[in-house]
Amino acid sequence: MKLKALAHEIGEAASFGSPADAVEFADVILFAPQFEARAHALAMIANAAGKLIIDTTNPYRFAVTPTGQRTIVRTIPDDVSAFETLRKALPAARWGKAFSTLQPSALRRSTERVSADRVAVPFIAPDAASAVLMALM
């Protein structure tokens, strides 16, 4: 299990477990499933009332056209907000959104830059959660 090995490598400050375990001990939950798997992922954290959940999802997936070209397709209607869809599914949680405007590889490369050249990561969060989210980033 990669997560277990990574937690051991980090040391005492890190732990690992199931999504339900995270709801029990964490103040902040990073929500990062594929958007199409959101119902299952939300069911695993259904007891997250009052927790800050940072949504990193995007409602897109890769597809292959009839001519064999790879493309990206939106998995929900254009007039539907993915973030609002999640908030409505688990309204007792405090939701924030971040890390979903850049590819993970771009974020990783950004950490190697000097501070003046780093990439800005936009986020939204309830007022009380903004400070927590900023501290994490």
CSV table of C-alpha atoms in Angstrom, one decimal:
chain,number,residue,atom,x,y,z
A,1,MET,CA,0.0,0.0,0.0
A,2,LYS,CA,1.7,3.2,-1.2
A,3,LEU,CA,-0.1,5.5,1.3
A,4,LYS,CA,1.1,3.4,4.3
A,5,ALA,CA,4.7,3.5,3.0
A,6,LEU,CA,4.5,7.2,2.5
A,7,ALA,CA,3.1,7.8,5.9
A,8,HIS,CA,5.9,5.8,7.5
A,9,GLU,CA,8.4,7.7,5.4
A,10,ILE,CA,7.0,11.1,6.6
A,11,GLY,CA,7.1,10.0,10.3
A,12,GLU,CA,4.9,10.6,13.3
A,13,ALA,CA,3.2,13.7,11.8
A,14,ALA,CA,1.5,11.5,9.1
A,15,SER,CA,-1.1,8.8,9.4
A,16,PHE,CA,-3.2,6.8,7.0
A,17,GLY,CA,-6.5,5.1,6.9
A,18,SER,CA,-9.8,4.9,5.2
A,19,PRO,CA,-11.9,7.9,4.2
A,20,ALA,CA,-14.2,7.1,7.2
A,21,ASP,CA,-11.1,7.2,9.5
A,22,ALA,CA,-10.2,10.6,8.0
A,23,VAL,CA,-13.6,12.0,8.9
A,24,GLU,CA,-13.1,10.9,12.5
A,25,PHE,CA,-9.7,12.4,13.1
A,26,ALA,CA,-9.2,15.2,10.5
A,27,ASP,CA,-10.3,18.8,10.6
A,28,VAL,CA,-9.7,19.1,6.8
A,29,ILE,CA,-10.4,16.5,4.2
A,30,LEU,CA,-8.9,16.6,0.7
A,31,PHE,CA,-11.7,15.3,-1.7
A,32,ALA,CA,-9.9,14.1,-4.8
A,33,PRO,CA,-11.8,11.2,-6.5
A,34,GLN,CA,-12.6,11.2,-10.2
A,35,PHE,CA,-15.8,13.2,-10.5
A,36,GLU,CA,-17.7,10.3,-11.9
A,37,ALA,CA,-16.9,8.4,-8.7
A,38,ARG,CA,-18.3,11.2,-6.4
A,39,ALA,CA,-21.3,9.4,-5.1
A,40,HIS,CA,-19.2,6.5,-3.8
A,41,ALA,CA,-16.6,8.9,-2.4
A,42,LEU,CA,-19.3,11.0,-0.7
A,43,ALA,CA,-20.9,8.0,0.8
A,44,MET,CA,-17.5,7.1,2.5
A,45,ILE,CA,-17.4,10.6,4.1
A,46,ALA,CA,-21.1,11.0,4.9
A,47,ASN,CA,-20.4,11.8,8.5
A,48,ALA,CA,-18.3,14.9,7.7
A,49,ALA,CA,-20.7,17.4,9.1
A,50,GLY,CA,-18.7,20.5,10.2
A,51,LYS,CA,-15.5,19.4,8.5
A,52,LEU,CA,-13.7,21.5,5.9
A,53,ILE,CA,-13.7,19.5,2.7
A,54,ILE,CA,-11.4,20.8,-0.1
A,55,ASP,CA,-12.8,19.8,-3.4
A,56,THR,CA,-10.1,19.2,-6.1
A,57,THR,CA,-12.4,17.5,-8.7
A,58,ASN,CA,-13.3,18.5,-12.2
A,59,PRO,CA,-16.3,17.1,-14.1
A,60,TYR,CA,-14.3,15.9,-17.1
A,61,ARG,CA,-13.0,12.6,-18.4
A,62,PHE,CA,-11.0,11.4,-21.3
A,63,ALA,CA,-12.8,9.9,-24.2
A,64,VAL,CA,-12.1,8.6,-27.7
A,65,THR,CA,-13.9,10.0,-30.7
A,66,PRO,CA,-15.3,7.8,-33.5
A,67,THR,CA,-12.2,8.7,-35.5
A,68,GLY,CA,-9.9,7.4,-32.7
A,69,GLN,CA,-8.8,10.8,-31.4
A,70,ARG,CA,-8.5,11.3,-27.6
A,71,THR,CA,-10.6,14.2,-26.3
A,72,ILE,CA,-11.9,15.5,-23.0
A,73,VAL,CA,-15.6,15.6,-22.3
A,74,ARG,CA,-17.6,17.2,-19.6
A,75,THR,CA,-19.6,14.7,-17.5
A,76,ILE,CA,-22.3,17.0,-16.4
A,77,PRO,CA,-24.4,19.6,-18.2
A,78,ASP,CA,-22.7,23.0,-18.9
A,79,ASP,CA,-25.2,24.8,-16.8
A,80,VAL,CA,-24.5,22.7,-13.7
A,81,SER,CA,-21.8,23.6,-11.2
A,82,ALA,CA,-19.7,20.6,-10.1
A,83,PHE,CA,-18.9,22.3,-6.8
A,84,GLU,CA,-22.5,23.1,-6.1
A,85,THR,CA,-23.4,19.5,-6.9
A,86,LEU,CA,-21.0,18.3,-4.2
A,87,ARG,CA,-22.2,20.9,-1.7
A,88,LYS,CA,-25.8,19.9,-2.2
A,89,ALA,CA,-24.9,16.2,-1.7
A,90,LEU,CA,-23.2,16.9,1.6
A,91,PRO,CA,-24.6,20.2,2.9
A,92,ALA,CA,-23.5,19.8,6.5
A,93,ALA,CA,-19.8,20.0,5.6
A,94,ARG,CA,-17.9,23.2,5.0
A,95,TRP,CA,-16.7,23.1,1.4
A,96,GLY,CA,-13.7,24.8,-0.2
A,97,LYS,CA,-12.3,24.4,-3.7
A,98,ALA,CA,-8.7,24.4,-4.8
A,99,PHE,CA,-6.0,22.7,-6.8
A,100,SER,CA,-8.3,22.0,-9.7
A,101,THR,CA,-7.2,24.7,-12.2
A,102,LEU,CA,-3.7,23.3,-12.9
A,103,GLN,CA,-2.4,19.9,-13.8
A,104,PRO,CA,-0.6,18.1,-10.9
A,105,SER,CA,2.6,18.2,-12.8
A,106,ALA,CA,2.5,22.0,-13.1
A,107,LEU,CA,1.9,22.3,-9.4
A,108,ARG,CA,4.8,19.9,-8.7
A,109,ARG,CA,7.2,21.9,-10.9
A,110,SER,CA,6.0,25.1,-9.2
A,111,THR,CA,7.4,24.0,-5.9
A,112,GLU,CA,10.9,23.9,-7.4
A,113,ARG,CA,10.8,27.6,-8.4
A,114,VAL,CA,11.8,30.5,-6.3
A,115,SER,CA,8.9,32.2,-4.5
A,116,ALA,CA,8.5,35.1,-6.9
A,117,ASP,CA,8.0,32.6,-9.8
A,118,ARG,CA,5.6,30.2,-8.2
A,119,VAL,CA,2.2,29.5,-9.6
A,120,ALA,CA,-0.8,31.0,-7.9
A,121,VAL,CA,-3.5,28.5,-6.9
A,122,PRO,CA,-6.9,30.1,-6.8
A,123,PHE,CA,-9.3,28.8,-4.1
A,124,ILE,CA,-12.7,29.5,-2.7
A,125,ALA,CA,-13.8,28.7,0.9
A,126,PRO,CA,-16.2,29.9,3.6
A,127,ASP,CA,-14.7,32.9,5.5
A,128,ALA,CA,-13.7,30.8,8.5
A,129,ALA,CA,-12.1,28.2,6.4
A,130,SER,CA,-10.1,30.5,4.2
A,131,ALA,CA,-7.3,30.9,6.8
A,132,VAL,CA,-7.1,27.1,7.1
A,133,LEU,CA,-6.9,26.6,3.4
A,134,MET,CA,-4.3,29.3,2.9
A,135,ALA,CA,-2.1,27.8,5.6
A,136,LEU,CA,-2.3,24.4,3.9
A,137,MET,CA,-1.3,25.8,0.6
